[in-house]
């Protein structure tokens, strides 16, 4: 044995060994390990920023859970994340990489707003349901572009769906700076405030939670039924895990791509309109702090499983709120949220290694 | 439109294309080794903010570029460790890298927003740079512009004329075969990923010190993704990356000049142009699946482990 090898063994007497079967326990433990590692990283970052790490930790991770209003905010922010992630996960499972949920969210918000701005007088109580429907359809339409281009022209849906995010942002900017700008709005780039009938009411007195939260939960159950109980869901799983088997079974690739993107786009569109008609109450130049991108992390941390996504969206929502409270109370930059979100996904990917592998201690070589 | 208008348009086109050339050529080498790194956008942003910070702190543009390169390479090493050593899914890991890079750069860059920085100086060869037409068109750029063209020749030569380049391509086509003939597949892929990272770092540094000498959150505005699309558009060939980058540079610049010339289209629609052009170009190239099938490295995005 060469000297560097023996030195290596003394310093790190372990090796990775493939497990006979993937560990189900690790599959569940891995997000928890990742969240713990992220929290520890947080402590280090707080230290570097010259904060008392425990105070900062409390402000960031615990204060946002302080009372009923705070919990309401947690659910409020978790709703769009959950909606987007549920749709994305269905696609990711089938190897359809829609990463443009942010754009689909924006177009959903625009489409729903069109109903609110131009129809709320005539539609009365029908306004809200039609807004939600328009939001979902808007998101679907935007997602239909990468679906069509992928199935018809073989273009990569990652790049196309992402490019459409930038286009959607510009489209929204055009509308609120141009034709939809509130003439009485002091030239602010925003539409006029929605009428009462076009606003999602608060569900619980004293909070801002809207019906988007129960709707997202309902869709989580439906998503679970779809993936585990329907043939279409089964076909998509096979396509993702064993593409050759799916081909052999004659499962249509094109149908999976369309289904994945339309479902993902529809859910993201719902998230968009529920934000615009919920906490925002009008259309403005920015309607999402990147929920569509954060939802990618939510989907993975939630193990692409609908119920896991419910929990992961709460964690991610906590990171957003923590960033806000840390900014107010400790003058920490709110961009710390993005740092935590990104590191969380890294830790998760690394921890996932132990689903398929385990560390084994290398027995000390018998020296003569 | 006469020559007086055309020259500044062509000059801005070359400058706008330069960061795309660096990032796309870097990613091209990574992909030719069989690794798909979707983290270009994140690495570019981190490179941009690192270069800007180093430029402010030291006043040296050379150190700024080195800092940008090192920071982005460090990030690419993280990607390499996860995707090559731990064999995580390359798509997911690359996305994670971009999301992390966006967050990290916004966090680090928060105190630099709005600060001025000295722009990378333009070449000024006594007498020559002032020549009419030829001077501004060819001899009056900053150094990174010329180096980007040198980089193209270097990458072209490396991939097609060197033994190391042959082995790198073998890793991208069939890592099992490369391994069987004794090439250290994982080590080669590590180096390819780090090269891609370093080039993204230079691209980012160019953004924050030359193209728009300042730092704002999300400075790259999707250029990392456009660079990824350029590699597909170029069907993994360096020369076409170069041409594609100038084409895209042209679209970006056209949008600015169209506003200047008073074209009656809302500015937001003009700003959509580079992204829409990316989609259109992808459609044109991918329309015939054979084009991709014949040119894409056969093992692109697939994990490989010598023991497995």
XYZ file of C-alpha atoms in Angstrom:
676
model
C 0.000 0.000 0.000
C 1.358 3.393 -0.956
C 2.115 5.827 1.880
C -0.454 8.472 0.907
C -3.104 5.793 0.865
C -2.252 4.603 4.356
C -2.198 8.178 5.582
C -5.581 8.716 4.065
C -6.890 5.678 5.864
C -5.586 6.895 9.191
C -7.214 10.299 8.754
C -10.454 9.073 7.269
C -10.919 5.387 7.956
C -14.262 5.175 6.163
C -15.467 4.316 2.754
C -18.758 4.699 0.965
C -20.536 1.476 0.354
C -23.599 1.060 -1.821
C -26.612 -0.090 0.158
C -28.372 -3.230 -1.058
C -31.643 -1.280 -1.099
C -32.094 2.478 -0.802
C -32.727 3.479 2.773
C -36.313 4.579 3.356
C -35.337 6.052 6.729
C -32.645 8.211 5.145
C -35.112 9.383 2.502
C -37.164 10.930 5.309
C -34.236 11.946 7.506
C -32.319 13.696 4.764
C -34.511 16.861 4.666
C -34.244 17.084 8.465
C -30.455 16.741 8.288
C -30.389 19.411 5.578
C -32.565 21.774 7.624
C -30.341 21.244 10.676
C -27.193 21.858 8.652
C -28.766 25.007 7.239
C -29.649 26.242 10.751
C -26.058 25.600 11.883
C -24.800 27.499 8.846
C -27.154 30.258 9.926
C -25.477 30.430 13.328
C -22.088 30.792 11.654
C -23.372 33.500 9.283
C -24.896 35.394 12.227
C -21.552 35.186 14.020
C -19.709 36.507 10.978
C -22.179 39.388 10.812
C -21.282 40.230 14.405
C -24.626 39.208 15.881
C -25.169 37.219 19.014
C -25.938 33.953 17.239
C -28.583 32.772 19.687
C -30.512 36.051 19.624
C -30.329 36.150 15.850
C -31.383 32.522 15.685
C -34.385 33.252 17.888
C -35.369 36.297 15.833
C -34.919 34.479 12.549
C -36.387 31.064 13.212
C -38.650 31.390 16.292
C -40.063 34.931 16.397
C -42.065 34.412 13.177
C -44.077 31.776 15.086
C -44.879 34.101 18.019
C -48.657 34.593 17.777
C -51.760 33.950 15.745
C -51.039 36.862 13.370
C -47.525 35.553 12.820
C -48.731 32.011 12.183
C -51.223 33.505 9.751
C -48.364 35.154 7.866
C -46.553 31.817 7.801
C -49.530 30.118 6.155
C -50.063 33.095 3.847
C -46.549 32.885 2.424
C -46.536 29.088 2.388
C -49.613 28.979 0.113
C -48.060 30.198 -3.172
C -44.907 28.191 -2.463
C -46.951 25.058 -1.928
C -49.117 25.614 -4.990
C -46.097 26.105 -7.254
C -44.092 23.242 -5.748
C -46.968 20.733 -5.987
C -47.211 21.330 -9.716
C -43.461 21.327 -10.288
C -43.000 18.084 -8.361
C -45.414 16.270 -10.666
C -43.229 17.305 -13.590
C -39.890 16.641 -11.884
C -41.042 13.098 -11.116
C -41.569 12.518 -14.821
C -38.258 14.182 -15.753
C -40.002 17.258 -17.089
C -37.982 20.215 -15.816
C -40.286 23.178 -15.699
C -38.253 25.837 -13.920
C -40.340 28.737 -15.139
C -43.017 28.641 -12.443
C -42.180 32.258 -11.632
C -43.273 33.311 -15.126
C -46.396 31.161 -14.993
C -47.205 32.718 -11.624
C -46.878 36.205 -13.093
C -49.045 35.469 -16.136
C -51.625 33.832 -13.856
C -51.654 37.025 -11.819
C -52.088 39.113 -14.961
C -54.907 36.964 -16.357
C -56.802 36.958 -13.075
C -56.299 40.699 -12.737
C -57.867 41.239 -16.148
C -61.087 39.735 -14.780
C -60.852 41.845 -11.618
C -60.146 45.109 -13.443
C -62.583 44.793 -16.296
C -65.292 42.457 -15.069
C -65.843 42.942 -11.357
C -68.735 45.424 -11.873
C -70.720 43.053 -14.029
C -69.822 39.729 -12.476
C -70.671 40.317 -8.808
C -70.135 37.230 -6.682
C -68.857 35.314 -9.686
C -65.819 37.596 -9.851
C -63.535 35.677 -7.506
C -64.155 32.195 -8.903
C -63.659 33.513 -12.436
C -60.475 35.284 -11.373
C -59.065 32.054 -9.963
C -60.075 30.225 -13.124
C -58.461 32.895 -15.313
C -55.330 32.746 -13.159
C -55.016 29.008 -13.593
C -55.682 29.264 -17.329
C -53.124 32.060 -17.697
C -50.444 29.975 -15.992
C -51.397 26.999 -18.153
C -51.180 29.053 -21.322
C -47.698 30.249 -20.403
C -46.586 26.697 -19.612
C -48.149 25.460 -22.827
C -45.441 27.303 -24.779
C -42.524 25.146 -23.522
C -44.799 22.073 -23.752
C -45.619 22.773 -27.391
C -42.046 23.648 -28.323
C -40.688 20.563 -26.575
C -43.193 18.121 -28.075
C -43.210 19.687 -31.527
C -39.650 21.005 -31.951
C -37.699 19.094 -29.248
C -36.529 22.268 -27.529
C -35.281 22.020 -23.994
C -38.083 22.997 -21.588
C -35.592 24.203 -18.961
C -34.293 26.995 -21.148
C -37.613 27.899 -22.753
C -39.584 28.021 -19.501
C -36.836 30.136 -17.931
C -36.654 32.609 -20.812
C -40.426 33.015 -20.495
C -39.944 34.222 -16.907
C -38.072 37.266 -18.149
C -40.643 37.845 -20.863
C -43.491 37.608 -18.337
C -41.754 40.126 -16.065
C -41.486 42.566 -18.949
C -45.118 41.969 -19.909
C -46.233 42.745 -16.354
C -44.016 45.825 -16.347
C -45.585 46.997 -19.601
C -49.128 46.590 -18.275
C -48.618 48.441 -14.994
C -46.529 51.192 -16.587
C -48.852 51.465 -19.568
C -52.428 50.497 -20.324
C -53.413 49.188 -16.863
C -51.827 51.958 -14.826
C -54.192 53.610 -12.355
C -54.844 57.096 -13.812
C -55.396 58.396 -10.271
C -52.354 56.587 -8.888
C -49.813 59.430 -8.812
C -47.948 57.733 -11.658
C -47.047 54.688 -9.560
C -46.561 51.578 -11.712
C -49.639 49.808 -10.439
C -53.242 49.159 -11.400
C -56.177 50.595 -9.509
C -57.078 48.739 -6.328
C -59.376 45.769 -6.885
C -63.047 46.088 -5.906
C -64.223 44.412 -2.702
C -65.738 41.545 -4.706
C -62.367 40.819 -6.304
C -60.406 40.435 -3.045
C -59.925 37.118 -1.282
C -61.264 37.732 2.231
C -59.227 36.915 5.339
C -60.170 33.505 6.622
C -59.571 34.173 10.311
C -60.188 37.485 12.065
C -56.929 39.240 12.905
C -54.812 37.419 10.326
C -54.254 37.804 6.600
C -54.667 34.114 5.714
C -56.919 33.685 2.709
C -58.694 30.768 1.113
C -55.495 30.092 -0.816
C -54.208 28.054 2.135
C -57.088 25.522 2.315
C -57.141 25.474 -1.482
C -53.451 24.570 -1.538
C -54.031 21.842 1.057
C -56.913 20.452 -0.996
C -54.734 20.436 -4.095
C -52.003 18.644 -2.131
C -54.475 15.830 -1.427
C -55.564 15.802 -5.070
C -51.937 15.737 -6.213
C -51.327 12.780 -3.924
C -54.378 10.963 -5.297
C -53.217 11.735 -8.827
C -49.678 10.408 -8.406
C -50.510 7.373 -6.299
C -53.974 6.352 -7.441
C -54.383 7.176 -11.129
C -52.994 5.543 -14.215
C -51.830 8.872 -15.634
C -49.842 9.511 -12.461
C -48.367 6.028 -12.624
C -47.336 6.514 -16.254
C -45.535 9.689 -15.342
C -43.632 8.013 -12.520
C -42.527 5.207 -14.793
C -41.409 7.719 -17.411
C -39.292 9.444 -14.789
C -37.773 6.411 -13.110
C -37.436 4.023 -16.032
C -37.795 5.807 -19.371
C -36.990 2.639 -21.312
C -39.772 0.728 -19.541
C -42.213 3.551 -20.266
C -41.266 3.431 -23.921
C -41.659 -0.328 -24.008
C -45.061 -0.087 -22.335
C -46.095 2.388 -25.019
C -46.658 5.284 -22.584
C -46.855 8.532 -24.507
C -43.946 10.826 -23.781
C -45.772 13.774 -25.271
C -48.803 13.322 -23.071
C -46.595 13.309 -19.966
C -44.849 16.501 -21.023
C -48.132 18.273 -21.725
C -49.708 17.061 -18.507
C -46.696 17.966 -16.365
C -46.389 21.461 -17.775
C -50.111 22.227 -17.803
C -50.566 21.079 -14.213
C -47.449 22.947 -13.107
C -48.468 26.087 -14.977
C -52.049 25.958 -13.708
C -50.948 25.644 -10.092
C -48.401 28.446 -10.462
C -51.072 30.617 -12.089
C -53.356 29.981 -9.104
C -50.514 31.020 -6.820
C -50.120 34.229 -8.813
C -53.754 35.258 -8.729
C -54.104 34.307 -5.058
C -51.236 36.668 -4.269
C -52.614 39.513 -6.372
C -56.172 39.066 -5.095
C -54.956 38.321 -1.571
C -52.263 40.232 0.288
C -51.456 42.622 -2.593
C -54.950 43.653 -3.704
C -53.885 45.189 -7.019
C -51.519 44.498 -9.882
C -48.044 45.974 -9.465
C -44.659 45.657 -11.150
C -43.455 42.941 -8.758
C -45.952 40.420 -7.442
C -43.628 37.697 -6.181
C -40.305 37.703 -4.337
C -39.243 34.697 -6.385
C -41.796 32.171 -5.086
C -41.611 30.303 -8.376
C -37.881 29.691 -7.967
C -38.032 28.988 -4.231
C -40.710 26.412 -5.070
C -38.059 24.345 -6.866
C -36.277 24.004 -3.534
C -39.592 23.307 -1.776
C -40.339 20.493 -4.224
C -37.003 18.794 -3.608
C -36.972 19.317 0.160
C -40.501 17.880 0.199
C -39.157 14.762 -1.556
C -41.432 15.521 -4.540
C -44.202 14.112 -2.345
C -47.333 16.266 -1.888
C -47.396 15.885 1.902
C -43.669 16.509 2.161
C -44.198 19.642 0.107
C -46.779 20.901 2.619
C -44.119 20.753 5.357
C -41.320 22.064 3.145
C -43.407 25.062 2.081
C -43.890 25.964 5.756
C -40.128 25.788 6.325
C -39.437 27.942 3.275
C -42.120 30.416 4.329
C -40.399 30.608 7.730
C -37.168 31.552 5.964
C -38.923 34.428 4.196
C -40.503 35.672 7.431
C -37.260 35.181 9.350
C -35.472 37.326 6.807
C -38.086 40.054 7.292
C -38.037 40.032 11.104
C -34.235 39.895 11.135
C -34.215 42.946 8.898
C -36.585 44.869 11.147
C -35.187 43.831 14.519
C -31.489 43.319 13.828
C -31.005 45.359 10.654
C -29.727 42.216 8.957
C -30.041 42.192 5.175
C -33.178 40.387 4.047
C -31.154 38.840 1.224
C -29.900 36.398 3.854
C -33.101 34.479 3.024
C -31.842 33.625 -0.447
C -28.553 32.465 0.998
C -30.309 30.099 3.388
C -32.668 28.810 0.699
C -29.826 28.027 -1.665
C -27.705 26.293 0.953
C -30.686 24.230 2.069
C -30.945 22.589 -1.347
C -27.215 21.895 -1.422
C -27.303 20.221 1.974
C -30.280 18.179 0.875
C -28.555 16.937 -2.277
C -25.470 16.008 -0.245
C -27.488 14.277 2.482
C -29.349 12.320 -0.195
C -26.120 10.477 -0.899
C -26.802 8.401 2.197
C -30.071 7.125 0.778
C -28.105 4.940 -1.610
C -24.792 4.657 0.227
C -23.532 4.239 3.754
C -20.275 4.994 5.483
C -18.367 1.886 6.483
C -15.342 1.886 8.743
C -12.400 0.318 6.909
C -10.887 -2.372 9.107
C -7.321 -1.574 10.138
C -4.977 -3.551 7.907
C -3.206 -6.329 9.761
C 0.450 -5.331 9.871
C 3.002 -8.092 10.145
C -28.606 54.776 -41.256
C -25.079 55.792 -42.173
C -21.649 54.723 -41.006
C -21.681 57.102 -38.040
C -24.599 55.158 -36.630
C -23.419 51.740 -37.638
C -20.002 51.858 -35.988
C -21.228 52.463 -32.422
C -23.830 49.707 -32.930
C -21.195 47.212 -34.045
C -18.851 48.239 -31.249
C -21.555 47.809 -28.593
C -22.457 44.458 -30.137
C -18.919 43.181 -29.640
C -18.872 44.414 -26.048
C -22.292 42.936 -25.233
C -21.186 39.609 -26.718
C -17.965 39.352 -24.724
C -19.369 38.030 -21.408
C -21.480 35.551 -23.377
C -18.364 34.268 -25.168
C -16.522 33.593 -21.916
C -19.457 31.938 -20.177
C -20.549 29.893 -23.184
C -17.062 28.691 -24.120
C -16.515 27.642 -20.483
C -19.802 25.770 -20.399
C -19.018 24.227 -23.786
C -15.841 22.647 -22.409
C -17.753 21.434 -19.335
C -20.452 19.902 -21.499
C -17.967 18.328 -23.913
C -16.657 16.448 -20.862
C -20.192 15.151 -20.313
C -21.219 17.420 -17.438
C -24.265 19.678 -17.622
C -23.787 22.584 -15.224
C -26.941 24.682 -15.052
C -25.284 26.929 -12.478
C -23.756 29.371 -14.984
C -26.095 32.195 -13.970
C -25.234 31.743 -10.290
C -21.497 31.501 -10.918
C -21.620 34.609 -13.108
C -23.363 36.600 -10.393
C -20.915 35.492 -7.715
C -18.013 36.253 -10.060
C -19.495 39.685 -10.754
C -19.904 40.621 -7.112
C -16.519 39.206 -6.096
C -14.796 41.145 -8.861
C -16.625 44.307 -7.938
C -15.763 43.958 -4.243
C -12.115 43.212 -5.000
C -11.980 46.119 -7.455
C -13.325 48.520 -4.825
C -11.054 47.156 -2.108
C -7.791 47.057 -4.050
C -8.344 49.497 -6.880
C -6.804 46.934 -9.197
C -8.842 45.606 -12.100
C -6.519 42.654 -12.574
C -7.134 41.599 -8.994
C -10.842 42.145 -9.594
C -10.864 39.699 -12.493
C -8.792 37.208 -10.515
C -11.208 37.473 -7.581
C -14.182 36.933 -9.862
C -12.527 33.921 -11.401
C -11.577 32.388 -8.060
C -14.992 32.932 -6.494
C -16.831 31.351 -9.412
C -14.326 28.496 -9.570
C -14.899 27.806 -5.878
C -18.609 27.608 -6.567
C -18.053 25.279 -9.503
C -15.916 23.079 -7.261
C -18.901 22.730 -4.955
C -20.971 21.619 -7.949
C -18.227 19.225 -9.045
C -17.970 17.686 -5.588
C -21.722 17.101 -5.368
C -22.359 15.960 -8.922
C -19.109 14.076 -9.626
C -17.965 12.739 -6.258
C -21.379 12.322 -4.636
C -23.114 11.686 -7.968
C -26.113 13.895 -7.322
C -28.497 14.675 -10.170
C -26.726 17.238 -12.365
C -29.862 19.148 -13.280
C -30.965 19.558 -9.665
C -27.449 20.405 -8.467
C -26.961 22.987 -11.189
C -30.289 24.615 -10.334
C -29.224 24.633 -6.682
C -25.992 26.334 -7.683
C -27.867 29.074 -9.523
C -30.317 29.652 -6.679
C -27.468 29.678 -4.167
C -25.406 32.037 -6.325
C -28.333 34.462 -6.654
C -28.769 34.477 -2.872
C -25.063 34.652 -2.069
C -24.345 37.467 -4.518
C -27.316 39.516 -3.289
C -26.141 39.005 0.291
C -22.497 39.858 -0.311
C -23.302 42.676 -2.700
C -25.822 44.525 -0.533
C -23.262 47.134 0.608
C -21.876 47.691 -2.877
C -25.108 48.681 -4.603
C -24.862 52.113 -6.179
C -21.097 52.438 -5.693
C -19.085 53.668 -8.653
C -16.121 51.693 -9.957
C -13.472 52.540 -12.492
C -14.305 50.991 -15.841
C -11.889 48.618 -17.534
C -9.878 50.974 -19.785
C -10.020 50.744 -23.547
C -6.988 50.003 -25.601
C -5.358 53.104 -26.952
C -2.599 52.410 -29.424
C -0.961 55.700 -30.306
C -2.129 56.731 -33.745
C -3.850 53.436 -34.612
C -6.908 53.559 -32.350
C -7.812 56.925 -33.820
C -7.875 55.693 -37.413
C -11.251 56.335 -39.026
C -13.629 53.321 -39.060
C -10.916 50.722 -38.495
C -9.753 52.325 -35.251
C -13.038 52.235 -33.309
C -14.157 49.027 -34.991
C -11.074 46.904 -34.328
C -8.481 48.645 -32.206
C -10.303 50.464 -29.449
C -11.734 47.778 -27.143
C -10.754 46.771 -23.646
C -8.331 43.905 -23.200
C -10.917 41.216 -22.236
C -12.544 41.616 -25.662
C -9.329 40.575 -27.415
C -8.681 37.854 -24.887
C -12.159 36.411 -25.525
C -11.188 35.818 -29.138
C -7.884 34.325 -28.040
C -9.883 32.083 -25.729
C -11.909 30.860 -28.697
C -8.730 29.844 -30.561
C -7.354 28.196 -27.425
C -10.535 26.195 -26.796
C -10.801 25.221 -30.454
C -7.203 24.067 -30.525
C -7.497 22.232 -27.215
C -10.627 20.317 -28.201
C -9.646 19.340 -31.717
C -5.847 19.315 -31.820
C -4.618 18.184 -28.401
C -4.418 14.791 -26.760
C -5.907 16.168 -23.531
C -8.834 17.548 -25.528
C -9.408 14.185 -27.148
C -9.519 12.527 -23.733
C -11.894 15.200 -22.458
C -14.238 14.580 -25.375
C -14.019 10.851 -24.767
C -15.264 11.477 -21.224
C -18.259 13.261 -22.682
C -19.065 10.662 -25.312
C -18.390 7.452 -23.399
C -16.884 7.731 -19.928
C -16.783 3.939 -19.641
C -14.551 3.673 -22.695
C -12.429 6.612 -21.552
C -11.985 4.883 -18.220
C -11.100 1.617 -19.899
C -8.279 3.226 -21.871
C -6.918 4.706 -18.673
C -8.258 8.254 -18.643
C -9.043 9.557 -15.136
C -12.657 10.406 -15.996
C -13.608 12.013 -12.696
C -10.430 14.120 -12.539
C -10.907 15.316 -16.124
C -14.512 16.194 -15.432
C -13.494 18.088 -12.297
C -11.083 20.176 -14.343
C -13.688 20.773 -17.053
C -16.241 21.958 -14.498
C -13.667 24.246 -12.863
C -12.717 25.694 -16.232
C -16.386 26.426 -16.850
C -16.583 28.073 -13.446
C -13.502 30.206 -14.043
C -14.846 31.421 -17.387
C -18.253 32.235 -15.860
C -16.333 34.204 -13.253
C -14.573 36.224 -15.924
C -17.905 36.784 -17.655
C -19.344 38.053 -14.374
C -16.303 40.227 -13.704
C -16.673 41.739 -17.169
C -20.319 42.546 -16.434
C -19.622 44.397 -13.190
C -16.425 46.190 -14.243
C -16.783 46.796 -17.974
C -20.232 46.275 -19.521
C -22.134 48.011 -16.723
C -19.508 49.135 -14.215
C -21.644 48.781 -11.097
C -23.344 46.200 -8.928
C -27.073 45.604 -8.662
C -28.881 42.490 -7.509
C -29.379 40.071 -10.391
C -26.922 42.016 -12.555
C -26.547 39.192 -15.072
C -30.274 39.335 -16.002
C -30.392 35.837 -17.439
C -27.140 36.039 -19.425
C -25.951 32.834 -17.769
C -29.003 31.051 -19.144
C -28.534 32.628 -22.551
C -24.955 31.300 -22.498
C -26.349 27.824 -21.830
C -28.724 28.217 -24.748
C -25.825 29.403 -26.916
C -24.025 26.119 -26.366
C -27.047 24.224 -27.698
C -27.440 26.731 -30.523
C -23.751 26.234 -31.378
C -24.293 22.458 -31.460
C -21.298 22.212 -29.082
C -18.884 23.809 -31.583
C -16.649 26.696 -30.456
C -16.815 28.704 -33.687
C -20.577 28.761 -33.615
C -20.488 29.877 -29.977
C -18.472 32.863 -31.098
C -20.851 33.695 -33.943
C -23.912 33.048 -31.795
C -22.605 35.354 -29.071
C -22.194 38.201 -31.572
C -25.681 37.525 -32.885
C -27.098 37.784 -29.376
C -24.957 40.776 -28.580
C -26.486 42.363 -31.666
C -30.043 41.634 -30.519
C -29.318 43.130 -27.083
C -27.832 46.258 -28.579
C -30.514 46.607 -31.235
C -33.056 46.877 -28.462
C -31.197 49.846 -26.938
C -30.660 51.612 -30.243
C -34.240 51.034 -31.329
C -35.318 52.992 -28.268
C -32.772 55.661 -29.141
C -34.094 55.967 -32.666
C -37.608 56.407 -31.335
C -39.117 53.140 -32.582
C -42.742 53.289 -31.474
C -42.747 50.056 -29.491
C -42.972 50.114 -25.688
C -39.528 49.616 -24.167
C -40.690 46.500 -22.300
C -41.310 44.707 -25.587
C -37.862 45.632 -26.829
C -36.394 44.309 -23.569
C -38.066 40.977 -24.272
C -36.116 40.603 -27.508
C -32.993 38.763 -26.290
C -35.114 36.216 -24.418
C -37.553 35.760 -27.291
C -34.632 35.454 -29.699
C -33.161 32.716 -27.498
C -36.389 30.718 -27.729
C -36.670 31.205 -31.495
C -33.068 30.184 -32.060
C -33.513 27.084 -29.900
C -36.536 26.100 -31.944
C -34.636 26.531 -35.212
C -31.725 24.407 -34.031
C -33.678 21.688 -32.224
C -36.388 21.357 -34.909
C -34.547 18.433 -36.433
C -33.772 15.984 -33.600
C -30.873 14.612 -35.640
C -28.934 17.854 -35.269
C -28.894 17.463 -31.510
C -28.464 13.706 -31.552
C -25.394 13.930 -33.765
C -23.710 16.801 -31.963
C -24.601 16.591 -28.304
C -21.990 14.751 -26.203
C -23.570 11.311 -25.871
C -23.163 11.108 -22.087
C -24.125 14.699 -21.303
C -25.685 14.953 -17.860
C -25.206 11.307 -16.963
C -23.361 10.353 -13.786
C -20.378 8.089 -14.058
C -18.462 6.283 -11.393
C -15.518 4.028 -12.158
C -16.556 1.493 -9.488
C -20.197 1.261 -10.394
